[in-house]
Coordinates of C-alpha atoms in Angstrom, one line a residue:
M1 CA 15.7 -17.5 -10.3
A2 CA 17.6 -15.1 -7.7
I3 CA 16.0 -12.0 -7.6
Q4 CA 18.9 -9.4 -6.9
S5 CA 17.6 -6.8 -8.5
V6 CA 13.9 -4.5 -8.0
G7 CA 12.3 -2.0 -10.0
V8 CA 9.7 -0.1 -7.5
I9 CA 7.3 2.3 -9.6
G10 CA 5.9 4.8 -7.6
A11 CA 7.9 7.2 -5.1
G12 CA 5.1 7.9 -2.8
Q13 CA 4.2 6.9 1.1
M14 CA 4.0 2.9 -0.1
G15 CA 7.0 3.3 -2.9
N16 CA 9.5 4.8 -0.5
G17 CA 8.6 2.4 2.5
I18 CA 8.9 -0.9 -0.3
A19 CA 12.5 1.0 -1.2
H20 CA 13.3 1.3 1.8
V21 CA 12.9 -2.4 3.1
F22 CA 14.5 -3.8 -0.2
A23 CA 17.5 -1.6 0.0
L24 CA 18.0 -2.8 4.2
A25 CA 17.7 -6.2 3.1
G26 CA 20.6 -6.6 0.4
F27 CA 18.7 -5.6 -2.8
D28 CA 19.7 -3.4 -5.3
V29 CA 16.5 -0.6 -5.8
L30 CA 15.6 1.4 -8.9
L31 CA 12.7 3.7 -7.9
S32 CA 10.9 5.5 -10.5
D33 CA 8.2 8.5 -10.7
V34 CA 6.9 10.7 -13.3
S35 CA 8.5 13.8 -11.1
R36 CA 12.1 14.6 -10.2
E37 CA 10.6 16.1 -6.5
A38 CA 8.5 12.9 -5.8
L39 CA 12.3 11.1 -6.1
D40 CA 13.9 13.4 -4.0
K41 CA 11.2 13.9 -1.9
A42 CA 11.2 9.7 -1.1
I43 CA 14.6 9.4 -0.9
S44 CA 15.1 12.3 1.9
L45 CA 12.7 10.5 3.8
I46 CA 14.5 7.0 3.3
D47 CA 17.3 8.6 4.8
R48 CA 15.4 10.2 7.7
N49 CA 13.7 7.1 8.3
I50 CA 16.7 4.6 8.8
E51 CA 18.3 7.0 10.0
R52 CA 15.4 6.5 12.9
Q53 CA 15.9 2.7 12.6
V54 CA 20.3 3.7 13.6
S55 CA 19.6 6.2 16.8
K56 CA 17.8 3.2 18.3
G57 CA 20.5 0.9 17.6
R58 CA 18.4 -1.8 15.2
I59 CA 21.2 -1.1 12.2
S60 CA 24.4 0.6 12.2
S61 CA 25.1 3.4 9.9
E62 CA 27.5 1.2 7.8
D63 CA 23.8 -0.5 7.1
K64 CA 22.4 2.7 6.4
Q65 CA 24.5 4.3 4.2
S66 CA 25.0 0.9 2.3
A67 CA 21.1 0.8 1.7
L68 CA 21.3 4.3 0.5
A69 CA 23.8 3.4 -1.9
R70 CA 21.6 0.6 -3.2
I71 CA 18.8 2.7 -4.2
K72 CA 18.9 4.5 -7.6
T73 CA 16.3 6.7 -9.2
T74 CA 14.8 7.5 -12.8
L75 CA 11.9 9.2 -14.1
N76 CA 11.9 6.9 -16.9
L77 CA 9.8 4.0 -16.5
P78 CA 11.6 1.8 -19.6
D79 CA 14.4 1.3 -17.4
L80 CA 12.7 -0.8 -14.8
G81 CA 12.9 -3.2 -18.2
Q82 CA 16.6 -4.7 -16.5
T83 CA 15.1 -5.8 -12.9
D84 CA 14.5 -9.0 -11.9
L85 CA 11.3 -7.7 -10.1
V86 CA 9.0 -4.7 -10.5
I87 CA 6.6 -3.7 -7.7
E88 CA 3.8 -1.3 -9.0
A89 CA 2.8 0.8 -6.0
A90 CA 0.9 3.7 -8.1
T91 CA -2.7 5.4 -7.3
E92 CA -5.4 3.1 -6.6
R93 CA -6.7 3.0 -10.0
E94 CA -6.8 0.4 -12.2
S95 CA -6.8 2.8 -15.1
V96 CA -3.3 3.9 -14.2
K97 CA -1.9 0.4 -13.5
Q98 CA -2.6 -1.0 -16.4
A99 CA -1.4 1.7 -18.3
I100 CA 2.0 1.0 -16.4
F101 CA 2.1 -2.4 -17.3
E102 CA 1.4 -1.8 -21.3
D103 CA 4.4 0.9 -20.9
L104 CA 6.6 -1.3 -19.1
Q105 CA 6.3 -4.9 -21.5
P106 CA 8.0 -3.7 -24.3
H107 CA 11.3 -3.7 -22.0
L108 CA 10.8 -6.4 -19.8
Q109 CA 13.4 -9.3 -19.4
P110 CA 11.7 -12.4 -20.2
H111 CA 12.4 -14.1 -16.6
T112 CA 11.1 -10.1 -14.5
I113 CA 8.4 -11.3 -12.3
L114 CA 5.6 -8.5 -12.4
T115 CA 3.3 -7.6 -9.0
S116 CA 1.2 -5.0 -7.7
N117 CA 0.7 -3.4 -4.6
T118 CA -2.6 -3.1 -5.2
S119 CA -5.0 -3.4 -1.6
S120 CA -8.4 -4.3 -3.6
I121 CA -7.9 -4.3 -7.3
S122 CA -8.4 -7.5 -9.4
I123 CA -4.9 -9.1 -9.8
T124 CA -6.3 -12.3 -12.3
R125 CA -7.7 -9.1 -14.1
L126 CA -4.1 -7.0 -14.0
A127 CA -2.6 -10.0 -15.0
S128 CA -4.0 -10.9 -18.2
R129 CA -3.4 -7.1 -19.3
T130 CA 0.3 -8.3 -19.5
D131 CA 2.6 -10.8 -21.6
R132 CA 3.3 -12.8 -18.6
P133 CA 0.1 -13.8 -16.2
E134 CA 2.2 -17.0 -14.8
K135 CA 4.8 -14.2 -13.5
F136 CA 2.3 -11.8 -12.3
M137 CA 0.8 -11.6 -8.5
G138 CA -0.4 -9.5 -5.9
F139 CA 2.5 -8.1 -3.5
H140 CA 0.6 -6.5 -1.0
F141 CA 2.8 -4.3 1.7
M142 CA 1.5 -2.5 4.2
N143 CA 1.5 1.0 5.9
P144 CA 4.2 2.3 7.0
V145 CA 5.6 -0.7 5.1
P146 CA 9.0 -0.5 7.4
V147 CA 6.8 -1.0 10.2
M148 CA 4.6 -3.6 9.5
Q149 CA 5.6 -7.2 9.2
L150 CA 3.1 -8.9 6.7
V151 CA 3.2 -9.1 3.0
E152 CA 0.0 -10.6 1.7
L153 CA 1.1 -12.4 -1.6
I154 CA -1.9 -12.8 -4.1
R155 CA -2.1 -15.4 -6.4
G156 CA -4.2 -14.7 -9.8
I157 CA -5.4 -17.4 -11.7
A158 CA -2.7 -17.7 -13.7
T159 CA 0.2 -17.6 -11.4
D160 CA 2.5 -20.3 -11.3
E161 CA 4.2 -21.9 -8.4
A162 CA 8.0 -20.9 -9.6
T163 CA 7.2 -17.3 -9.5
Y164 CA 4.8 -17.2 -6.4
K165 CA 8.1 -19.5 -4.0
A166 CA 9.9 -16.7 -5.5
L167 CA 7.9 -14.4 -3.4
H168 CA 7.6 -15.9 -1.0
E169 CA 11.5 -16.4 -0.4
V170 CA 11.9 -12.3 -1.0
V171 CA 9.1 -11.8 1.7
G172 CA 11.6 -14.0 4.6
K173 CA 14.6 -12.2 3.1
L174 CA 13.2 -8.8 3.8
G175 CA 12.2 -10.0 7.7
K176 CA 8.6 -10.0 7.1
T177 CA 6.0 -13.1 7.0
A178 CA 4.0 -13.8 4.4
A179 CA 0.4 -14.6 4.3
S180 CA -1.4 -16.0 1.4
A181 CA -4.5 -14.9 -0.1
E182 CA -7.1 -16.0 -2.7
D183 CA -7.6 -12.8 -5.5
F184 CA -10.8 -12.5 -4.0
P185 CA -12.0 -8.4 -3.8
A186 CA -9.5 -6.6 -1.0
F187 CA -7.9 -10.0 -0.2
I188 CA -7.7 -10.7 3.6
V189 CA -6.8 -7.8 5.5
N190 CA -8.8 -4.9 4.0
R191 CA -12.1 -7.4 3.5
I192 CA -12.2 -7.7 7.7
L193 CA -10.9 -3.9 8.2
M194 CA -12.4 -1.9 5.4
P195 CA -15.9 -2.8 6.8
M196 CA -14.9 -1.9 10.5
I197 CA -13.9 1.7 9.2
N198 CA -17.2 1.9 7.4
E199 CA -19.2 0.4 10.1
A200 CA -17.3 3.5 12.5
V201 CA -18.4 5.9 10.2
Y202 CA -22.2 4.4 10.0
T203 CA -22.0 4.8 14.1
L204 CA -20.7 8.2 13.6
Y205 CA -23.4 9.2 10.9
E206 CA -26.3 7.8 12.9
G207 CA -25.3 9.5 15.7
V208 CA -24.2 6.8 18.1
G209 CA -21.2 8.3 19.0
N210 CA -18.9 11.0 18.4
V211 CA -15.7 10.8 17.0
R212 CA -13.4 10.9 19.7
S213 CA -16.1 8.3 22.0
I214 CA -16.0 5.8 19.2
D215 CA -12.1 6.0 18.8
E216 CA -11.9 5.8 23.2
S217 CA -14.2 2.9 22.7
M218 CA -12.4 0.4 20.5
K219 CA -9.0 1.5 22.1
L220 CA -9.7 0.7 25.2
G221 CA -12.4 -1.6 24.8
A222 CA -11.0 -3.6 22.3
N223 CA -7.7 -3.1 23.0
H224 CA -6.8 -1.7 19.6
P225 CA -3.6 0.4 19.0
M226 CA -5.9 3.5 17.3
G227 CA -9.5 3.7 16.9
P228 CA -11.2 3.4 13.6
L229 CA -11.8 6.6 12.7
E230 CA -7.9 8.0 13.7
L231 CA -6.8 4.9 11.6
A232 CA -9.4 5.6 8.5
D233 CA -7.4 9.2 8.7
F234 CA -4.1 7.4 8.6
I235 CA -5.1 5.3 5.6
G236 CA -6.5 8.4 3.3
L237 CA -10.5 8.2 3.7
D238 CA -10.6 8.5 -0.8
T239 CA -8.2 4.7 -0.1
C240 CA -11.0 3.5 2.8
L241 CA -13.8 4.7 0.0
A242 CA -12.1 2.9 -2.8
I243 CA -11.8 0.1 -1.5
M244 CA -15.0 -0.5 0.2
N245 CA -16.4 0.5 -3.5
V246 CA -14.4 -2.9 -4.8
L247 CA -16.2 -4.5 -1.9
H248 CA -19.5 -3.8 -2.9
D249 CA -19.3 -4.0 -6.2
G250 CA -17.1 -6.9 -6.8
L251 CA -19.3 -8.7 -4.2
A252 CA -23.0 -7.3 -4.9
D253 CA -23.5 -7.4 -1.5
T254 CA -25.2 -4.2 0.6
K255 CA -23.4 -5.0 3.8
Y256 CA -20.7 -3.4 2.3
R257 CA -22.4 -0.6 1.0
P258 CA -20.0 2.7 1.7
C259 CA -21.2 5.0 4.4
P260 CA -22.5 8.1 2.4
L261 CA -20.9 10.2 5.7
L262 CA -17.9 8.8 4.3
T263 CA -18.8 9.7 0.3
K264 CA -19.2 13.2 1.5
Y265 CA -15.9 13.6 3.3
V266 CA -14.2 12.5 0.7
E267 CA -16.6 15.3 -2.0
A268 CA -15.2 18.1 0.8
G269 CA -11.7 17.2 0.1
W270 CA -11.6 16.0 4.1
L271 CA -9.2 13.1 3.4
G272 CA -7.5 12.7 6.8
R273 CA -3.9 13.2 7.7
K274 CA -2.3 13.8 3.9
S275 CA -4.9 16.7 3.6
G276 CA -5.0 18.3 6.6
R277 CA -8.7 17.4 7.4
G278 CA -10.1 14.3 7.9
F279 CA -12.4 12.6 11.4
Y280 CA -9.9 14.8 12.6
D281 CA -8.5 18.5 12.1
Y282 CA -4.9 18.5 11.9
R283 CA -3.9 21.9 11.0
G284 CA -2.9 22.6 14.5
E285 CA -0.9 21.3 17.3
T286 CA -3.2 19.1 18.0
P287 CA -5.8 16.6 15.9
V288 CA -9.0 17.6 16.5
P289 CA -12.7 15.7 16.2
T290 CA -14.4 17.3 13.7
R291 CA -17.4 15.7 14.6

């Protein structure tokens, strides 16, 4: 089946990026959220981000206008039932995702493929709560979506080959690269990345180095573009903690135990860039380490 229309659930950081790349690639996009303010903010951000691509000569002004014209918004979740592909990009809480799929299910077309952009939750378990586990997959984009070239494709135990092939083809049309991952906690990228970030927090917690020395060491000593603590702030410390808990609970290995300092920062509401403070304080002109 040729996928032409795409429904995106959630107009936040991931959802607006996903809508952006699909619209630019020629797909019709219906973006849904529970908040009109969030939808308006997302469209404004997509406009600015695509304009940045125009200013760099990567696309034309005509491409921009065509892409924006292909994005529609709705507050009514059932409207997405008429699309060929649904991508859920809501909050990283399983109960929220399950409720969304439950509400959407009665309105879906028989051929509609369901996917989740979850970074760590079991695809098999999410799929089992729907009427089409064979047409359900993990479709994990990296942040920021317009920039990052990788998409993880995660098959649940029931996912059929036709669904996998259809999504693999879609990734190609987006100009991105697909990495196939098995349905185990945190998949590939976060299975490797999050323990590294967690270890950096332990290094801070145990006083081996301060924030700046840890980040500078990994940037200059391992040639990483961002230090692990800076990256944690960019991702969101609550998201990092949630993924570490999924790893710890799902694999029952003490090496995945979240650092108590990471937990403490989340308890304080210091979640990184989005809250103004994390391992760095972003409230001034330049970020300042908080430890």
